[in-house]
Every structure is written in structure tokens, then in C-alpha cells.
Amino acid sequence: MLKVYAYKNCDTCRKALRCLEENNVRHEVIPIREQPPSEKELRRMLAFYGGDLPKLFNTSGQDYKALNLKDKLPRMNEAEAIGLLSKNGNLVKRPFALNERTGLVGFKEEEWKSRF
């Protein structure tokens, strides 16, 4: 089953969930702020993005800016970055959708329709 980590007040998350519902895609919604993706899930998603760590970060979020990650992220190793994401759901790009075959972060309707 597709796991979708989302934030209830996020318009992009609501659009993604509506798209899944309209296309009859079975999914489980998990509140990303309260229950961020696990390190294992983050590593799987990272593999789908070819190891591109910045793709997993919500670069427009307040926590990202407050932690000055724009400057710090390039110097972080993978374990540090994954650890940080797994402890702070505000840092994770959302929606974060993952199943046994594939995963996507962010929402582009055509991409979601073709993938899920």
C-alpha cells in the first residue's frame, strides 16, 4: 500500500491526496510533522532520487531556514542529513509518498498519475 506522509494544512498535500482518491489509489495518510518518515524510508526514497539529498528537503520551510541548512547541507554527510530528516518532519519535502516499488516527493499531477 502507498504511504503518504502529508501535512493537513498544506495545499499541495491536499491536491495530491485528492488526485489519489480520484484515481482510486489505495493509500494510508501519515501526519508528517508528528511521525516523520523513518531513516529506512528516507534511504529508500533517496535511492529513487539517485542519491540527491537536497531533493528530500523542504527548502522553503521555516525550519530549513532557521537551521541555515542552505549553507550546512552541502557539508553534511548522508547519515547526518537522513538523521535530521527522520527527527523533524517539517524538514521533509511533502507530500512524501512511498510504496514497495517507487516513491515521490512533492506533487506534480501527471507524474503521480503515471507512477501510482
Backbone as XML, in Angstrom:
<?xml version="1.0"?>
<chain id="A" units="angstrom">
  <residue number="1" name="MET">
    <atom name="N" x="0.850" y="-1.187" z="0.000"/>
    <atom name="CA" x="0.000" y="0.000" z="0.000"/>
    <atom name="C" x="0.892" y="1.245" z="0.000"/>
  </residue>
  <residue number="2" name="LEU">
    <atom name="N" x="0.400" y="2.275" z="-0.616"/>
    <atom name="CA" x="1.102" y="3.545" z="-0.688"/>
    <atom name="C" x="0.983" y="4.285" z="0.639"/>
  </residue>
  <residue number="3" name="LYS">
    <atom name="N" x="2.130" y="4.693" z="1.182"/>
    <atom name="CA" x="2.156" y="5.537" z="2.384"/>
    <atom name="C" x="2.360" y="6.962" z="1.908"/>
  </residue>
  <residue number="4" name="VAL">
    <atom name="N" x="1.529" y="7.870" z="2.383"/>
    <atom name="CA" x="1.671" y="9.278" z="2.025"/>
    <atom name="C" x="1.840" y="10.085" z="3.306"/>
  </residue>
  <residue number="5" name="TYR">
    <atom name="N" x="3.030" y="10.606" z="3.468"/>
    <atom name="CA" x="3.302" y="11.497" z="4.597"/>
    <atom name="C" x="2.885" y="12.892" z="4.143"/>
  </residue>
  <residue number="6" name="ALA">
    <atom name="N" x="1.982" y="13.501" z="4.894"/>
    <atom name="CA" x="1.412" y="14.781" z="4.479"/>
    <atom name="C" x="1.128" y="15.647" z="5.698"/>
  </residue>
  <residue number="7" name="TYR">
    <atom name="N" x="0.951" y="16.935" z="5.413"/>
    <atom name="CA" x="0.577" y="17.896" z="6.441"/>
    <atom name="C" x="-0.817" y="18.397" z="6.097"/>
  </residue>
  <residue number="8" name="LYS">
    <atom name="N" x="-1.738" y="18.308" z="7.045"/>
    <atom name="CA" x="-3.146" y="18.599" z="6.779"/>
    <atom name="C" x="-3.398" y="20.022" z="6.292"/>
  </residue>
  <residue number="9" name="ASN">
    <atom name="N" x="-2.565" y="20.984" z="6.648"/>
    <atom name="CA" x="-2.778" y="22.368" z="6.229"/>
    <atom name="C" x="-2.007" y="22.746" z="4.971"/>
  </residue>
  <residue number="10" name="CYS">
    <atom name="N" x="-1.444" y="21.774" z="4.296"/>
    <atom name="CA" x="-0.649" y="22.011" z="3.090"/>
    <atom name="C" x="-1.531" y="21.826" z="1.847"/>
  </residue>
  <residue number="11" name="ASP">
    <atom name="N" x="-1.673" y="22.889" z="1.056"/>
    <atom name="CA" x="-2.482" y="22.813" z="-0.165"/>
    <atom name="C" x="-1.954" y="21.763" z="-1.133"/>
  </residue>
  <residue number="12" name="THR">
    <atom name="N" x="-0.643" y="21.678" z="-1.273"/>
    <atom name="CA" x="-0.047" y="20.700" z="-2.184"/>
    <atom name="C" x="-0.362" y="19.289" z="-1.735"/>
  </residue>
  <residue number="13" name="CYS">
    <atom name="N" x="-0.306" y="19.050" z="-0.444"/>
    <atom name="CA" x="-0.650" y="17.725" z="0.089"/>
    <atom name="C" x="-2.117" y="17.402" z="-0.196"/>
  </residue>
  <residue number="14" name="ARG">
    <atom name="N" x="-2.986" y="18.365" z="0.013"/>
    <atom name="CA" x="-4.418" y="18.137" z="-0.248"/>
    <atom name="C" x="-4.661" y="17.823" z="-1.729"/>
  </residue>
  <residue number="15" name="LYS">
    <atom name="N" x="-3.967" y="18.510" z="-2.624"/>
    <atom name="CA" x="-4.109" y="18.234" z="-4.063"/>
    <atom name="C" x="-3.644" y="16.816" z="-4.377"/>
  </residue>
  <residue number="16" name="ALA">
    <atom name="N" x="-2.538" y="16.419" z="-3.785"/>
    <atom name="CA" x="-2.010" y="15.072" z="-4.031"/>
    <atom name="C" x="-2.986" y="14.007" z="-3.532"/>
  </residue>
  <residue number="17" name="LEU">
    <atom name="N" x="-3.518" y="14.199" z="-2.339"/>
    <atom name="CA" x="-4.464" y="13.227" z="-1.783"/>
    <atom name="C" x="-5.745" y="13.166" z="-2.600"/>
  </residue>
  <residue number="18" name="ARG">
    <atom name="N" x="-6.206" y="14.317" z="-3.071"/>
    <atom name="CA" x="-7.396" y="14.353" z="-3.927"/>
    <atom name="C" x="-7.133" y="13.587" z="-5.226"/>
  </residue>
  <residue number="19" name="CYS">
    <atom name="N" x="-5.950" y="13.767" z="-5.795"/>
    <atom name="CA" x="-5.579" y="13.053" z="-7.018"/>
    <atom name="C" x="-5.611" y="11.544" z="-6.789"/>
  </residue>
  <residue number="20" name="LEU">
    <atom name="N" x="-5.059" y="11.095" z="-5.679"/>
    <atom name="CA" x="-5.067" y="9.661" z="-5.377"/>
    <atom name="C" x="-6.483" y="9.144" z="-5.213"/>
  </residue>
  <residue number="21" name="GLU">
    <atom name="N" x="-7.316" y="9.891" z="-4.509"/>
    <atom name="CA" x="-8.703" y="9.477" z="-4.301"/>
    <atom name="C" x="-9.471" y="9.425" z="-5.617"/>
  </residue>
  <residue number="22" name="GLU">
    <atom name="N" x="-9.297" y="10.440" z="-6.453"/>
    <atom name="CA" x="-9.997" y="10.478" z="-7.740"/>
    <atom name="C" x="-9.572" y="9.341" z="-8.659"/>
  </residue>
  <residue number="23" name="ASN">
    <atom name="N" x="-8.358" y="8.839" z="-8.468"/>
    <atom name="CA" x="-7.851" y="7.760" z="-9.308"/>
    <atom name="C" x="-7.872" y="6.407" z="-8.598"/>
  </residue>
  <residue number="24" name="ASN">
    <atom name="N" x="-8.633" y="6.361" z="-7.492"/>
    <atom name="CA" x="-8.839" y="5.106" z="-6.749"/>
    <atom name="C" x="-7.547" y="4.404" z="-6.350"/>
  </residue>
  <residue number="25" name="VAL">
    <atom name="N" x="-6.572" y="5.183" z="-5.907"/>
    <atom name="CA" x="-5.312" y="4.617" z="-5.435"/>
    <atom name="C" x="-5.418" y="4.437" z="-3.923"/>
  </residue>
  <residue number="26" name="ARG">
    <atom name="N" x="-5.305" y="3.187" z="-3.490"/>
    <atom name="CA" x="-5.350" y="2.915" z="-2.052"/>
    <atom name="C" x="-4.113" y="3.505" z="-1.401"/>
  </residue>
  <residue number="27" name="HIS">
    <atom name="N" x="-4.327" y="4.203" z="-0.291"/>
    <atom name="CA" x="-3.207" y="4.841" z="0.383"/>
    <atom name="C" x="-3.513" y="5.041" z="1.861"/>
  </residue>
  <residue number="28" name="GLU">
    <atom name="N" x="-2.440" y="5.206" z="2.600"/>
    <atom name="CA" x="-2.521" y="5.490" z="4.029"/>
    <atom name="C" x="-1.892" y="6.863" z="4.231"/>
  </residue>
  <residue number="29" name="VAL">
    <atom name="N" x="-2.584" y="7.746" z="4.920"/>
    <atom name="CA" x="-2.068" y="9.085" z="5.186"/>
    <atom name="C" x="-1.443" y="9.107" z="6.581"/>
  </residue>
  <residue number="30" name="ILE">
    <atom name="N" x="-0.216" y="9.605" z="6.636"/>
    <atom name="CA" x="0.521" y="9.684" z="7.894"/>
    <atom name="C" x="0.883" y="11.148" z="8.129"/>
  </residue>
  <residue number="31" name="PRO">
    <atom name="N" x="0.599" y="11.675" z="9.317"/>
    <atom name="CA" x="0.926" y="13.081" z="9.595"/>
    <atom name="C" x="2.449" y="13.276" z="9.705"/>
  </residue>
  <residue number="32" name="ILE">
    <atom name="N" x="3.007" y="13.967" z="8.734"/>
    <atom name="CA" x="4.465" y="14.079" z="8.604"/>
    <atom name="C" x="5.123" y="14.817" z="9.762"/>
  </residue>
  <residue number="33" name="ARG">
    <atom name="N" x="4.444" y="15.786" z="10.330"/>
    <atom name="CA" x="5.046" y="16.534" z="11.436"/>
    <atom name="C" x="5.135" y="15.683" z="12.703"/>
  </residue>
  <residue number="34" name="GLU">
    <atom name="N" x="4.110" y="14.907" z="12.963"/>
    <atom name="CA" x="4.073" y="14.080" z="14.158"/>
    <atom name="C" x="4.843" y="12.778" z="13.998"/>
  </residue>
  <residue number="35" name="GLN">
    <atom name="N" x="4.877" y="12.273" z="12.771"/>
    <atom name="CA" x="5.522" y="10.980" z="12.515"/>
    <atom name="C" x="6.307" y="11.062" z="11.201"/>
  </residue>
  <residue number="36" name="PRO">
    <atom name="N" x="7.506" y="11.636" z="11.242"/>
    <atom name="CA" x="8.311" y="11.740" z="10.017"/>
    <atom name="C" x="8.667" y="10.363" z="9.459"/>
  </residue>
  <residue number="37" name="PRO">
    <atom name="N" x="9.029" y="10.298" z="8.188"/>
    <atom name="CA" x="9.478" y="9.020" z="7.634"/>
    <atom name="C" x="10.686" y="8.496" z="8.415"/>
  </residue>
  <residue number="38" name="SER">
    <atom name="N" x="10.791" y="7.186" z="8.480"/>
    <atom name="CA" x="11.918" y="6.557" z="9.185"/>
    <atom name="C" x="13.200" y="6.709" z="8.365"/>
  </residue>
  <residue number="39" name="GLU">
    <atom name="N" x="14.323" y="6.462" z="9.002"/>
    <atom name="CA" x="15.596" y="6.516" z="8.279"/>
    <atom name="C" x="15.592" y="5.526" z="7.126"/>
  </residue>
  <residue number="40" name="LYS">
    <atom name="N" x="15.024" y="4.344" z="7.344"/>
    <atom name="CA" x="14.953" y="3.326" z="6.286"/>
    <atom name="C" x="14.127" y="3.850" z="5.099"/>
  </residue>
  <residue number="41" name="GLU">
    <atom name="N" x="12.982" y="4.466" z="5.381"/>
    <atom name="CA" x="12.144" y="5.007" z="4.306"/>
    <atom name="C" x="12.844" y="6.162" z="3.587"/>
  </residue>
  <residue number="42" name="LEU">
    <atom name="N" x="13.518" y="6.994" z="4.338"/>
    <atom name="CA" x="14.246" y="8.114" z="3.731"/>
    <atom name="C" x="15.367" y="7.602" z="2.820"/>
  </residue>
  <residue number="43" name="ARG">
    <atom name="N" x="16.057" y="6.562" z="3.237"/>
    <atom name="CA" x="17.119" y="5.987" z="2.397"/>
    <atom name="C" x="16.545" y="5.365" z="1.122"/>
  </residue>
  <residue number="44" name="ARG">
    <atom name="N" x="15.397" y="4.726" z="1.242"/>
    <atom name="CA" x="14.743" y="4.172" z="0.039"/>
    <atom name="C" x="14.364" y="5.286" z="-0.916"/>
  </residue>
  <residue number="45" name="MET">
    <atom name="N" x="13.784" y="6.373" z="-0.379"/>
    <atom name="CA" x="13.407" y="7.499" z="-1.224"/>
    <atom name="C" x="14.645" y="8.119" z="-1.856"/>
  </residue>
  <residue number="46" name="LEU">
    <atom name="N" x="15.697" y="8.247" z="-1.094"/>
    <atom name="CA" x="16.937" y="8.808" z="-1.611"/>
    <atom name="C" x="17.450" y="7.987" z="-2.791"/>
  </residue>
  <residue number="47" name="ALA">
    <atom name="N" x="17.321" y="6.679" z="-2.713"/>
    <atom name="CA" x="17.738" y="5.811" z="-3.816"/>
    <atom name="C" x="16.900" y="6.085" z="-5.067"/>
  </residue>
  <residue number="48" name="PHE">
    <atom name="N" x="15.605" y="6.333" z="-4.897"/>
    <atom name="CA" x="14.746" y="6.646" z="-6.053"/>
    <atom name="C" x="15.159" y="7.953" z="-6.712"/>
  </residue>
  <residue number="49" name="TYR">
    <atom name="N" x="15.797" y="8.833" z="-5.958"/>
    <atom name="CA" x="16.255" y="10.130" z="-6.473"/>
    <atom name="C" x="17.758" y="10.139" z="-6.751"/>
  </residue>
  <residue number="50" name="GLY">
    <atom name="N" x="18.324" y="8.954" z="-6.902"/>
    <atom name="CA" x="19.723" y="8.848" z="-7.299"/>
    <atom name="C" x="20.706" y="9.460" z="-6.318"/>
  </residue>
  <residue number="51" name="GLY">
    <atom name="N" x="20.361" y="9.472" z="-5.033"/>
    <atom name="CA" x="21.263" y="9.979" z="-4.020"/>
    <atom name="C" x="21.282" y="11.489" z="-3.870"/>
  </residue>
  <residue number="52" name="ASP">
    <atom name="N" x="20.337" y="12.168" z="-4.513"/>
    <atom name="CA" x="20.276" y="13.638" z="-4.472"/>
    <atom name="C" x="19.591" y="14.102" z="-3.178"/>
  </residue>
  <residue number="53" name="LEU">
    <atom name="N" x="20.385" y="14.253" z="-2.110"/>
    <atom name="CA" x="19.849" y="14.603" z="-0.784"/>
    <atom name="C" x="18.987" y="15.859" z="-0.759"/>
  </residue>
  <residue number="54" name="PRO">
    <atom name="N" x="19.385" y="16.950" z="-1.414"/>
    <atom name="CA" x="18.551" y="18.160" z="-1.346"/>
    <atom name="C" x="17.113" y="17.952" z="-1.841"/>
  </residue>
  <residue number="55" name="LYS">
    <atom name="N" x="16.879" y="16.953" z="-2.683"/>
    <atom name="CA" x="15.522" y="16.677" z="-3.178"/>
    <atom name="C" x="14.567" y="16.302" z="-2.046"/>
  </residue>
  <residue number="56" name="LEU">
    <atom name="N" x="15.098" y="15.789" z="-0.955"/>
    <atom name="CA" x="14.253" y="15.329" z="0.148"/>
    <atom name="C" x="13.903" y="16.443" z="1.130"/>
  </residue>
  <residue number="57" name="PHE">
    <atom name="N" x="14.527" y="17.590" z="0.984"/>
    <atom name="CA" x="14.340" y="18.684" z="1.935"/>
    <atom name="C" x="13.292" y="19.689" z="1.484"/>
  </residue>
  <residue number="58" name="ASN">
    <atom name="N" x="12.505" y="20.158" z="2.436"/>
    <atom name="CA" x="11.539" y="21.234" z="2.226"/>
    <atom name="C" x="12.315" y="22.553" z="2.346"/>
  </residue>
  <residue number="59" name="THR">
    <atom name="N" x="12.882" y="22.992" z="1.242"/>
    <atom name="CA" x="13.779" y="24.149" z="1.255"/>
    <atom name="C" x="13.057" y="25.472" z="1.473"/>
  </residue>
  <residue number="60" name="SER">
    <atom name="N" x="11.751" y="25.478" z="1.366"/>
    <atom name="CA" x="11.009" y="26.720" z="1.585"/>
    <atom name="C" x="10.448" y="26.822" z="3.004"/>
  </residue>
  <residue number="61" name="GLY">
    <atom name="N" x="10.683" y="25.810" z="3.814"/>
    <atom name="CA" x="10.144" y="25.790" z="5.169"/>
    <atom name="C" x="10.923" y="26.643" z="6.153"/>
  </residue>
  <residue number="62" name="GLN">
    <atom name="N" x="10.239" y="27.041" z="7.196"/>
    <atom name="CA" x="10.850" y="27.883" z="8.230"/>
    <atom name="C" x="11.965" y="27.160" z="8.986"/>
  </residue>
  <residue number="63" name="ASP">
    <atom name="N" x="11.785" y="25.883" z="9.255"/>
    <atom name="CA" x="12.817" y="25.134" z="9.982"/>
    <atom name="C" x="14.098" y="25.045" z="9.159"/>
  </residue>
  <residue number="64" name="TYR">
    <atom name="N" x="13.960" y="24.817" z="7.850"/>
    <atom name="CA" x="15.113" y="24.749" z="6.953"/>
    <atom name="C" x="15.903" y="26.056" z="7.016"/>
  </residue>
  <residue number="65" name="LYS">
    <atom name="N" x="15.172" y="27.154" z="6.967"/>
    <atom name="CA" x="15.811" y="28.479" z="7.004"/>
    <atom name="C" x="16.400" y="28.768" z="8.378"/>
  </residue>
  <residue number="66" name="ALA">
    <atom name="N" x="15.668" y="28.444" z="9.435"/>
    <atom name="CA" x="16.132" y="28.713" z="10.799"/>
    <atom name="C" x="17.410" y="27.937" z="11.121"/>
  </residue>
  <residue number="67" name="LEU">
    <atom name="N" x="17.533" y="26.742" z="10.576"/>
    <atom name="CA" x="18.721" y="25.924" z="10.817"/>
    <atom name="C" x="19.857" y="26.237" z="9.842"/>
  </residue>
  <residue number="68" name="ASN">
    <atom name="N" x="19.614" y="27.201" z="8.957"/>
    <atom name="CA" x="20.614" y="27.616" z="7.966"/>
    <atom name="C" x="21.119" y="26.427" z="7.132"/>
  </residue>
  <residue number="69" name="LEU">
    <atom name="N" x="20.183" y="25.557" z="6.740"/>
    <atom name="CA" x="20.568" y="24.352" z="6.015"/>
    <atom name="C" x="21.040" y="24.628" z="4.594"/>
  </residue>
  <residue number="70" name="LYS">
    <atom name="N" x="20.703" y="25.767" z="4.064"/>
    <atom name="CA" x="21.202" y="26.129" z="2.729"/>
    <atom name="C" x="22.733" y="26.077" z="2.720"/>
  </residue>
  <residue number="71" name="ASP">
    <atom name="N" x="23.334" y="26.544" z="3.799"/>
    <atom name="CA" x="24.793" y="26.537" z="3.908"/>
    <atom name="C" x="25.336" y="25.250" z="4.515"/>
  </residue>
  <residue number="72" name="LYS">
    <atom name="N" x="24.589" y="24.639" z="5.435"/>
    <atom name="CA" x="25.077" y="23.456" z="6.151"/>
    <atom name="C" x="24.915" y="22.151" z="5.368"/>
  </residue>
  <residue number="73" name="LEU">
    <atom name="N" x="23.830" y="22.030" z="4.598"/>
    <atom name="CA" x="23.535" y="20.767" z="3.906"/>
    <atom name="C" x="24.661" y="20.305" z="2.983"/>
  </residue>
  <residue number="74" name="PRO">
    <atom name="N" x="25.280" y="21.187" z="2.213"/>
    <atom name="CA" x="26.362" y="20.714" z="1.337"/>
    <atom name="C" x="27.539" y="20.081" z="2.085"/>
  </residue>
  <residue number="75" name="ARG">
    <atom name="N" x="27.704" y="20.409" z="3.365"/>
    <atom name="CA" x="28.814" y="19.859" z="4.151"/>
    <atom name="C" x="28.402" y="18.641" z="4.981"/>
  </residue>
  <residue number="76" name="MET">
    <atom name="N" x="27.108" y="18.317" z="4.974"/>
    <atom name="CA" x="26.622" y="17.166" z="5.746"/>
    <atom name="C" x="26.845" y="15.877" z="4.975"/>
  </residue>
  <residue number="77" name="ASN">
    <atom name="N" x="27.125" y="14.815" z="5.746"/>
    <atom name="CA" x="27.162" y="13.516" z="5.084"/>
    <atom name="C" x="25.739" y="12.943" z="5.052"/>
  </residue>
  <residue number="78" name="GLU">
    <atom name="N" x="25.561" y="11.878" z="4.335"/>
    <atom name="CA" x="24.231" y="11.287" z="4.167"/>
    <atom name="C" x="23.605" y="10.882" z="5.494"/>
  </residue>
  <residue number="79" name="ALA">
    <atom name="N" x="24.382" y="10.266" z="6.367"/>
    <atom name="CA" x="23.843" y="9.805" z="7.657"/>
    <atom name="C" x="23.341" y="10.983" z="8.491"/>
  </residue>
  <residue number="80" name="GLU">
    <atom name="N" x="24.074" y="12.086" z="8.506"/>
    <atom name="CA" x="23.652" y="13.264" z="9.263"/>
    <atom name="C" x="22.351" y="13.828" z="8.705"/>
  </residue>
  <residue number="81" name="ALA">
    <atom name="N" x="22.284" y="13.952" z="7.386"/>
    <atom name="CA" x="21.096" y="14.518" z="6.752"/>
    <atom name="C" x="19.873" y="13.626" z="6.967"/>
  </residue>
  <residue number="82" name="ILE">
    <atom name="N" x="20.031" y="12.328" z="6.789"/>
    <atom name="CA" x="18.925" y="11.388" z="6.992"/>
    <atom name="C" x="18.470" y="11.420" z="8.449"/>
  </residue>
  <residue number="83" name="GLY">
    <atom name="N" x="19.411" y="11.473" z="9.371"/>
    <atom name="CA" x="19.073" y="11.551" z="10.791"/>
    <atom name="C" x="18.269" y="12.793" z="11.115"/>
  </residue>
  <residue number="84" name="LEU">
    <atom name="N" x="18.665" y="13.913" z="10.542"/>
    <atom name="CA" x="17.964" y="15.172" z="10.760"/>
    <atom name="C" x="16.531" y="15.103" z="10.213"/>
  </residue>
  <residue number="85" name="LEU">
    <atom name="N" x="16.381" y="14.582" z="9.005"/>
    <atom name="CA" x="15.051" y="14.463" z="8.392"/>
    <atom name="C" x="14.140" y="13.534" z="9.198"/>
  </residue>
  <residue number="86" name="SER">
    <atom name="N" x="14.706" y="12.440" z="9.708"/>
    <atom name="CA" x="13.889" y="11.447" z="10.420"/>
    <atom name="C" x="13.386" y="11.962" z="11.772"/>
  </residue>
  <residue number="87" name="LYS">
    <atom name="N" x="13.983" y="13.039" z="12.244"/>
    <atom name="CA" x="13.587" y="13.592" z="13.539"/>
    <atom name="C" x="12.749" y="14.867" z="13.433"/>
  </residue>
  <residue number="88" name="ASN">
    <atom name="N" x="12.654" y="15.431" z="12.228"/>
    <atom name="CA" x="11.929" y="16.687" z="12.047"/>
    <atom name="C" x="11.139" y="16.654" z="10.737"/>
  </residue>
  <residue number="89" name="GLY">
    <atom name="N" x="9.862" y="16.295" z="10.832"/>
    <atom name="CA" x="9.011" y="16.197" z="9.647"/>
    <atom name="C" x="8.840" y="17.506" z="8.907"/>
  </residue>
  <residue number="90" name="ASN">
    <atom name="N" x="9.073" y="18.638" z="9.580"/>
    <atom name="CA" x="8.973" y="19.934" z="8.898"/>
    <atom name="C" x="10.066" y="20.107" z="7.852"/>
  </residue>
  <residue number="91" name="LEU">
    <atom name="N" x="11.148" y="19.360" z="7.981"/>
    <atom name="CA" x="12.256" y="19.479" z="7.040"/>
    <atom name="C" x="12.059" y="18.640" z="5.781"/>
  </residue>
  <residue number="92" name="VAL">
    <atom name="N" x="11.131" y="17.687" z="5.834"/>
    <atom name="CA" x="10.930" y="16.753" z="4.725"/>
    <atom name="C" x="10.019" y="17.371" z="3.670"/>
  </residue>
  <residue number="93" name="LYS">
    <atom name="N" x="10.453" y="17.284" z="2.417"/>
    <atom name="CA" x="9.626" y="17.779" z="1.318"/>
    <atom name="C" x="8.341" y="16.956" z="1.281"/>
  </residue>
  <residue number="94" name="ARG">
    <atom name="N" x="7.240" y="17.643" z="1.139"/>
    <atom name="CA" x="5.943" y="16.966" z="1.168"/>
    <atom name="C" x="5.117" y="17.310" z="-0.062"/>
  </residue>
  <residue number="95" name="PRO">
    <atom name="N" x="4.179" y="16.470" z="-0.355"/>
    <atom name="CA" x="3.942" y="15.151" z="0.220"/>
    <atom name="C" x="5.080" y="14.189" z="-0.106"/>
  </residue>
  <residue number="96" name="PHE">
    <atom name="N" x="5.228" y="13.212" z="0.736"/>
    <atom name="CA" x="6.275" y="12.199" z="0.647"/>
    <atom name="C" x="5.534" y="10.876" z="0.489"/>
  </residue>
  <residue number="97" name="ALA">
    <atom name="N" x="5.552" y="10.311" z="-0.706"/>
    <atom name="CA" x="4.759" y="9.109" z="-0.996"/>
    <atom name="C" x="5.670" y="7.947" z="-1.362"/>
  </residue>
  <residue number="98" name="LEU">
    <atom name="N" x="5.455" y="6.813" z="-0.723"/>
    <atom name="CA" x="6.352" y="5.679" z="-0.871"/>
    <atom name="C" x="5.573" y="4.377" z="-0.816"/>
  </residue>
  <residue number="99" name="ASN">
    <atom name="N" x="5.883" y="3.488" z="-1.738"/>
    <atom name="CA" x="5.367" y="2.126" z="-1.653"/>
    <atom name="C" x="6.521" y="1.167" z="-1.924"/>
  </residue>
  <residue number="100" name="GLU">
    <atom name="N" x="6.236" y="-0.092" z="-2.112"/>
    <atom name="CA" x="7.313" y="-1.068" z="-2.284"/>
    <atom name="C" x="8.049" y="-0.920" z="-3.621"/>
  </residue>
  <residue number="101" name="ARG">
    <atom name="N" x="7.447" y="-0.275" z="-4.605"/>
    <atom name="CA" x="8.045" y="-0.160" z="-5.942"/>
    <atom name="C" x="8.703" y="1.176" z="-6.239"/>
  </residue>
  <residue number="102" name="THR">
    <atom name="N" x="8.174" y="2.250" z="-5.658"/>
    <atom name="CA" x="8.628" y="3.578" z="-6.052"/>
    <atom name="C" x="8.305" y="4.618" z="-4.992"/>
  </residue>
  <residue number="103" name="GLY">
    <atom name="N" x="8.775" y="5.824" z="-5.223"/>
    <atom name="CA" x="8.482" y="6.914" z="-4.308"/>
    <atom name="C" x="8.601" y="8.258" z="-5.002"/>
  </residue>
  <residue number="104" name="LEU">
    <atom name="N" x="7.878" y="9.236" z="-4.472"/>
    <atom name="CA" x="7.922" y="10.606" z="-4.984"/>
    <atom name="C" x="7.816" y="11.587" z="-3.830"/>
  </residue>
  <residue number="105" name="VAL">
    <atom name="N" x="8.481" y="12.728" z="-3.974"/>
    <atom name="CA" x="8.298" y="13.841" z="-3.052"/>
    <atom name="C" x="7.808" y="15.029" z="-3.867"/>
  </residue>
  <residue number="106" name="GLY">
    <atom name="N" x="7.017" y="15.893" z="-3.213"/>
    <atom name="CA" x="6.404" y="16.991" z="-3.949"/>
    <atom name="C" x="5.248" y="16.452" z="-4.763"/>
  </residue>
  <residue number="107" name="PHE">
    <atom name="N" x="4.523" y="17.336" z="-5.412"/>
    <atom name="CA" x="3.372" y="16.881" z="-6.188"/>
    <atom name="C" x="3.346" y="17.526" z="-7.565"/>
  </residue>
  <residue number="108" name="LYS">
    <atom name="N" x="3.420" y="16.663" z="-8.569"/>
    <atom name="CA" x="3.183" y="17.033" z="-9.959"/>
    <atom name="C" x="2.161" y="16.021" z="-10.453"/>
  </residue>
  <residue number="109" name="GLU">
    <atom name="N" x="0.966" y="16.505" z="-10.759"/>
    <atom name="CA" x="-0.166" y="15.622" z="-11.023"/>
    <atom name="C" x="0.132" y="14.539" z="-12.053"/>
  </residue>
  <residue number="110" name="GLU">
    <atom name="N" x="0.688" y="14.891" z="-13.180"/>
    <atom name="CA" x="0.929" y="13.886" z="-14.227"/>
    <atom name="C" x="1.932" y="12.827" z="-13.765"/>
  </residue>
  <residue number="111" name="GLU">
    <atom name="N" x="2.925" y="13.255" z="-13.030"/>
    <atom name="CA" x="3.917" y="12.313" z="-12.511"/>
    <atom name="C" x="3.260" y="11.336" z="-11.531"/>
  </residue>
  <residue number="112" name="TRP">
    <atom name="N" x="2.411" y="11.847" z="-10.655"/>
    <atom name="CA" x="1.726" y="10.978" z="-9.694"/>
    <atom name="C" x="0.780" y="10.028" z="-10.404"/>
  </residue>
  <residue number="113" name="LYS">
    <atom name="N" x="0.049" y="10.509" z="-11.401"/>
    <atom name="CA" x="-0.891" y="9.644" z="-12.115"/>
    <atom name="C" x="-0.147" y="8.517" z="-12.822"/>
  </residue>
  <residue number="114" name="SER">
    <atom name="N" x="1.004" y="8.813" z="-13.406"/>
    <atom name="CA" x="1.740" y="7.779" z="-14.136"/>
    <atom name="C" x="2.467" y="6.822" z="-13.195"/>
  </residue>
  <residue number="115" name="ARG">
    <atom name="N" x="2.845" y="7.286" z="-12.023"/>
    <atom name="CA" x="3.625" y="6.463" z="-11.094"/>
    <atom name="C" x="2.760" y="5.609" z="-10.196"/>
  </residue>
  <residue number="116" name="PHE">
    <atom name="N" x="1.629" y="6.162" z="-9.746"/>
    <atom name="CA" x="0.783" y="5.446" z="-8.801"/>
    <atom name="C" x="-0.522" y="5.038" z="-9.449"/>
  </residue>
</chain>
